[in-house]
Short mmCIF file of C-alpha atoms in Angstrom, two decimals:
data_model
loop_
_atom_site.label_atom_id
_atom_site.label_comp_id
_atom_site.label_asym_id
_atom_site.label_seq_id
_atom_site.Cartn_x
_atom_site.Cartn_y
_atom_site.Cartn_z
CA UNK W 254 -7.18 -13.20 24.97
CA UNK W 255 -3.77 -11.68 26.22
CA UNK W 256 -4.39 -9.97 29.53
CA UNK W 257 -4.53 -6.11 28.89
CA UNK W 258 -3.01 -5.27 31.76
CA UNK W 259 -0.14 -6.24 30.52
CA UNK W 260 -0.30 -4.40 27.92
CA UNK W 261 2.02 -1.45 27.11
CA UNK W 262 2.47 0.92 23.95
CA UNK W 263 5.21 2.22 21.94
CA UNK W 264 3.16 5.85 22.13
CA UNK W 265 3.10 6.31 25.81
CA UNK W 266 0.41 9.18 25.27
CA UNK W 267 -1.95 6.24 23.82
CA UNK W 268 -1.83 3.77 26.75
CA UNK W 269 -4.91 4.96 27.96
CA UNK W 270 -7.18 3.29 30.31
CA UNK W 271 -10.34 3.29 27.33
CA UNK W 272 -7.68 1.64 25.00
CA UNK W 273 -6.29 -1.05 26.87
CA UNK W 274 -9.24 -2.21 28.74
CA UNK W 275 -12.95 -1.02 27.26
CA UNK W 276 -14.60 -4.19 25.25
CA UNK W 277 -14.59 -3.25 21.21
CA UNK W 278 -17.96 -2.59 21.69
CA UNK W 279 -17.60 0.12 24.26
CA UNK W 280 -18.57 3.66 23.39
CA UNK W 281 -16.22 5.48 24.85
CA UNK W 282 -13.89 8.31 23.37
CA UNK W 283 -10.38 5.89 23.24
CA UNK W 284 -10.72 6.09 19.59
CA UNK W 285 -12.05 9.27 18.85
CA UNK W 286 -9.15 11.25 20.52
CA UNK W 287 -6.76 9.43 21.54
CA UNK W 288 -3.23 10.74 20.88
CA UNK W 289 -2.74 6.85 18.75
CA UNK W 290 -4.95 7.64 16.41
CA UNK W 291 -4.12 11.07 16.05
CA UNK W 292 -0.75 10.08 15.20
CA UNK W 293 0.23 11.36 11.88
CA UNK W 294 1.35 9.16 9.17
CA UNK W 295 4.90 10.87 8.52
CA UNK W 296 5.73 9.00 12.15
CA UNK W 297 4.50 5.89 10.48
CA UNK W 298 8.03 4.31 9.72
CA UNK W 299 9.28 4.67 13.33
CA UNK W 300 6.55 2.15 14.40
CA UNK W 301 5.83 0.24 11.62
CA UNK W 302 5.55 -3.50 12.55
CA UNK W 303 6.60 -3.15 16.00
CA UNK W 304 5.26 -4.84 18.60
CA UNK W 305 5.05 -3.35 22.82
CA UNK W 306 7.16 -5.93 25.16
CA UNK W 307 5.60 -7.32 27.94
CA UNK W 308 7.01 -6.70 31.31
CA UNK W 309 9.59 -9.61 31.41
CA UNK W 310 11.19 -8.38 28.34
CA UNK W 311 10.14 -10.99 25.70
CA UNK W 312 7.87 -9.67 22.62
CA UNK W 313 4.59 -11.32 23.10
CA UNK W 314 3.38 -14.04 20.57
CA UNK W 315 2.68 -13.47 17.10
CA UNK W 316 -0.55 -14.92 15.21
CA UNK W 317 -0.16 -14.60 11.34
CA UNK W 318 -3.89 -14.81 10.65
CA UNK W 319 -4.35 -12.44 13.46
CA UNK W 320 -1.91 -9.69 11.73
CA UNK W 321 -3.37 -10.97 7.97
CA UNK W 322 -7.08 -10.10 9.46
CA UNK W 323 -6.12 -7.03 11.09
CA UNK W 324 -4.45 -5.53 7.73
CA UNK W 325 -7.22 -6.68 5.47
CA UNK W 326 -9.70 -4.68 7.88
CA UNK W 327 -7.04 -1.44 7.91
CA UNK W 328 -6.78 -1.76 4.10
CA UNK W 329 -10.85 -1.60 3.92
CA UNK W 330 -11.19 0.88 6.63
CA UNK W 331 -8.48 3.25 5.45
CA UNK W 332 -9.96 3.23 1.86
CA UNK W 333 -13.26 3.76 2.88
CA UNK W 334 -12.49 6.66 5.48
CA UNK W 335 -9.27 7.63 4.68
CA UNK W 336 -6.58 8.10 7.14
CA UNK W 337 -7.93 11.01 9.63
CA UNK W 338 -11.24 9.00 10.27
CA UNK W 339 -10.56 5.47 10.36
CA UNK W 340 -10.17 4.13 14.25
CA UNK W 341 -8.49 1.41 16.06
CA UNK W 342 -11.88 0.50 17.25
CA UNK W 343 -13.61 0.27 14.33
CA UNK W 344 -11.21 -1.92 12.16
CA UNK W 345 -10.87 -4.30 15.08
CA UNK W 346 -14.65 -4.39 15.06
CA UNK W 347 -14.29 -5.89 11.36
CA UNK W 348 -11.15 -8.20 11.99
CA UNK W 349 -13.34 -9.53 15.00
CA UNK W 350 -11.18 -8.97 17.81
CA UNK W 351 -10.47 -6.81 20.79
CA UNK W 352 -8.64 -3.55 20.06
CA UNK W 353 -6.13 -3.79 22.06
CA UNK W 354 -4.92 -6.54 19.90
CA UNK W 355 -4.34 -4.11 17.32
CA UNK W 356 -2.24 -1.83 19.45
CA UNK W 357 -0.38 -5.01 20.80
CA UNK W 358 1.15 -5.48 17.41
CA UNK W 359 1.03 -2.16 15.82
CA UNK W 360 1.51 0.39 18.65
CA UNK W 361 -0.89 3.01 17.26
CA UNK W 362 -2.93 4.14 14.36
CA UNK W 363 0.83 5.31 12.49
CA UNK W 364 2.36 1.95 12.57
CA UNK W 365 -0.47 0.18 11.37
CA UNK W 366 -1.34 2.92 8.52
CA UNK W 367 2.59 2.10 7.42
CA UNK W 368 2.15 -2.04 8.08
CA UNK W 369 -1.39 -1.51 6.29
CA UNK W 370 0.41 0.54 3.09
CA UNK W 371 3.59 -1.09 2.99
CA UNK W 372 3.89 -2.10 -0.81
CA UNK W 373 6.85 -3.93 -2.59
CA UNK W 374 6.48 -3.76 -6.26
CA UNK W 375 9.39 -6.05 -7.25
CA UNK W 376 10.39 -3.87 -10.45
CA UNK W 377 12.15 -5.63 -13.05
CA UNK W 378 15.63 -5.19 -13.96
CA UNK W 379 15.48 -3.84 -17.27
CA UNK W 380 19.15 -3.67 -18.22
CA UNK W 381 19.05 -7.05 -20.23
CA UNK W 382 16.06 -6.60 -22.05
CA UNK W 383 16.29 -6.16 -25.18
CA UNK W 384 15.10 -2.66 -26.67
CA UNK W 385 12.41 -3.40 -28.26
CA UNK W 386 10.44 -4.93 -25.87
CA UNK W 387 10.96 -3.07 -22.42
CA UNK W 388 6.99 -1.60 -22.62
CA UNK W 389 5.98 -4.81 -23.61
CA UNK W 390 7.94 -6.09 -20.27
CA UNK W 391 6.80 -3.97 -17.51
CA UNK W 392 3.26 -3.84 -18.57
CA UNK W 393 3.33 -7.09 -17.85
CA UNK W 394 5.03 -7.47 -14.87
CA UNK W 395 2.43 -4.94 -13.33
CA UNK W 396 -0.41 -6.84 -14.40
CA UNK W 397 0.62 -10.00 -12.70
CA UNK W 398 2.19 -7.80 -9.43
CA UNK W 399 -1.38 -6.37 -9.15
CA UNK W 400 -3.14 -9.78 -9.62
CA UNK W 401 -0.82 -11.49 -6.95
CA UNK W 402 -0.81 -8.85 -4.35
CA UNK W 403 -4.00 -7.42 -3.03
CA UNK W 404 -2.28 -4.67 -1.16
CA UNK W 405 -1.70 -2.97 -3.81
CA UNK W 406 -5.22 -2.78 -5.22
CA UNK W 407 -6.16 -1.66 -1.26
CA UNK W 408 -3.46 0.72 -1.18
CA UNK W 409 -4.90 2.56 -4.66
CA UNK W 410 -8.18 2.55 -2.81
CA UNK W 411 -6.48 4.88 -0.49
CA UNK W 412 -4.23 7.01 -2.31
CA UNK W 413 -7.61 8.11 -4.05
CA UNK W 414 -9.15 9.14 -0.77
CA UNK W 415 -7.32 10.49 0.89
CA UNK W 416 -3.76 12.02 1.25
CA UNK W 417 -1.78 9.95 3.56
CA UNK W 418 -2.23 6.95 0.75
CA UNK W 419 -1.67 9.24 -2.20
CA UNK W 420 2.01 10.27 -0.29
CA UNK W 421 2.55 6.40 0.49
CA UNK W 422 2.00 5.27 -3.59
CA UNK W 423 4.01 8.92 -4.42
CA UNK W 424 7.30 7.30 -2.34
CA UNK W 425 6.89 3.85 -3.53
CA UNK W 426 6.86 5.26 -7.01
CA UNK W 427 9.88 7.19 -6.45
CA UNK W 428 11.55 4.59 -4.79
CA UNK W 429 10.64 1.31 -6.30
CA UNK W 430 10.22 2.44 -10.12
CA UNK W 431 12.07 5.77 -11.09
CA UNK W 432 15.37 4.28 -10.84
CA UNK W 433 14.05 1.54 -12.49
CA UNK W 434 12.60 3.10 -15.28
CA UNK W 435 16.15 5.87 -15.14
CA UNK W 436 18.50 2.92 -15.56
CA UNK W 437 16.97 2.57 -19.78
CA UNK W 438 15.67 5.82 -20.19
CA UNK W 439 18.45 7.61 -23.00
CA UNK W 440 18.24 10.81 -21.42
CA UNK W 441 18.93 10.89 -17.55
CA UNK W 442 17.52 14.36 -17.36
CA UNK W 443 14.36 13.16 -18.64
CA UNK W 444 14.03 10.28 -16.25
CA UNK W 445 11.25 11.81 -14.09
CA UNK W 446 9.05 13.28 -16.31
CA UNK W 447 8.81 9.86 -18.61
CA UNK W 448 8.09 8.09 -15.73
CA UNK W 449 5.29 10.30 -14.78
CA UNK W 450 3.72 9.72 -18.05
CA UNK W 451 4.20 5.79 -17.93
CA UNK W 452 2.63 5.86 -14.19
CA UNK W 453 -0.26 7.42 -16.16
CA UNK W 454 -0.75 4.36 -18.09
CA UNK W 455 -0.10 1.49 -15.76
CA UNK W 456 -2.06 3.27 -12.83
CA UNK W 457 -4.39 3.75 -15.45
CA UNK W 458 -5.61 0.79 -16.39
CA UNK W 459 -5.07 -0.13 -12.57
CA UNK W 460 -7.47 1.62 -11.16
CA UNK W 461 -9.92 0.87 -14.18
CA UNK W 462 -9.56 -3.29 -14.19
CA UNK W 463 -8.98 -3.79 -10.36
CA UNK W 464 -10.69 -0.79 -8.92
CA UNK W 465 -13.56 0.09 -10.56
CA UNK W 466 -14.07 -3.03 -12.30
CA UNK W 467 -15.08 -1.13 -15.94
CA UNK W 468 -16.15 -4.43 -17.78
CA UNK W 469 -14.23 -3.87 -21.19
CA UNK W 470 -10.71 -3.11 -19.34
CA UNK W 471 -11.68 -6.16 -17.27
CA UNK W 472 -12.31 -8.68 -20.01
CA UNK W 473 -9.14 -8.02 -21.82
CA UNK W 474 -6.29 -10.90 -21.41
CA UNK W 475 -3.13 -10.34 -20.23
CA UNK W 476 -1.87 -10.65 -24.23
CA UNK W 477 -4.39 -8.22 -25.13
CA UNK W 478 -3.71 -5.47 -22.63
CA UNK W 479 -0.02 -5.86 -23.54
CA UNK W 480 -0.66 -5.23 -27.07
CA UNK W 481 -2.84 -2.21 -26.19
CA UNK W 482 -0.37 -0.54 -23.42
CA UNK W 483 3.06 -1.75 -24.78
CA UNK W 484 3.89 0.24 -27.30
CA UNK W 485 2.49 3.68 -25.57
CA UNK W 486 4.56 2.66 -22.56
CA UNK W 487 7.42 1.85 -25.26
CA UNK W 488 7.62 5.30 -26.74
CA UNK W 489 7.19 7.25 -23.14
CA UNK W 490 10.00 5.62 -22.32
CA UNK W 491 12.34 5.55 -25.54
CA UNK W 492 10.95 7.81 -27.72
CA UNK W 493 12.38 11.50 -28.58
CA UNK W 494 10.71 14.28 -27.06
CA UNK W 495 7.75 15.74 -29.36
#
């Protein structure tokens, strides 16, 4: 256990004395009030992933399964409480360690929110597909993204709760996809809106077969949900306006 005294924060307001030194199991107000997690998500990027120095200079020592445990129990918490109620405390509670572990790599409630949500969909290059089959080709792509990567069935969990997750998948979409999905769409001016309609669809049956686990979406195959979504995504994409 890294000595907490020598602990510092990249939100000066949220080195307080409950936060760096109470045991997790302390009932004291640290993470109630305190200005770290208070912090609002929109400061999120400017302390994503950072970690406080110690006072020789050197960033302290990095533990993989430490950071892997402290996500999962973000992901869980954040989904379950959304953003504004979820503490420091609590999801340290459920990675089983001290809190101030949690503000030693993440700074304060922002920066782990944006380590917690941080989502890289890997969208296809659709370019060099061939016409015909570009639904066919990022239905499928999303079904195995979703199955490898369990941040982004956590990170659904909380864009349904609450509104700091619902603006985190909103930029990831516009980011990651729409110029994607722009790049093959024959009208440029109608980029935005087909995409909207395709998110429909692959969110869709997200949220059905990894969310809320409805047994028929569930049981289908990768084949069979390809044959089922492919050609809707096919004409949202291609197709002339109705």
């Amino acid at each position: 256990m890294p000595d907490p005294a020598l602990i510092t924060s990249t939100d000066p307001a949220s080195a307080t004395p409950a936060d760096a030194a109470t045991p997790a199991d302390a009932a004291t107000p640290a993470d109630a009030a305190t200005p770290a997690d208070a912090a609002a998500p929109a400061d999120a990027a400017a302390t994503a992933g950072t970690a406080p120095r110690e006072s020789g200079g050197a960033r302290p020592p990095r533990s993989a399964a430490t950071r892997a445990a402290i996500l999962a129990a973000a992901r869980d918490r954040f989904a379950a409480e959304g953003y504004e109620r979820a503490t420091i405390r609590a999801i340290a509670k459920e990675a089983g360690i001290d809190p101030s572990m949690v503000m030693r790599y993440y700074g304060n409630k922002a920066g782990l929110f944006a380590a917690a949500s941080e989502i890289e969909v890997h969208a296809p290059d659709l370019t060099h597909v061939p016409h015909g089959e570009l639904g066919a080709r990022l239905v499928r792509h999303f079904l195995e993204r979703w199955e490898a990567d369990e941040t982004l069935t956590g990170m659904m969990r909380v864009g349904v709760t609450n509104d700091a997750g619902a603006q985190r998948m909103r930029k990831v979409f516009a980011e990651q996809i729409e110029p994607v999905l722009s790049a093959v769409c024959p009208v440029p001016e109608e980029a935005e809106m087909r995409s909207g309609l395709i998110a429909s669809q692959i969110l869709g049956m997200a949220l059905c077969r990894y969310v809320l686990h409805i047994p028929p979406a569930v049981a289908l195959s990768h084949d069979e949900v390809v044959a089922w979504l492919a050609p809707t995504i096919q004409r949202y994409l291609t197709a002339d306006l109705p």
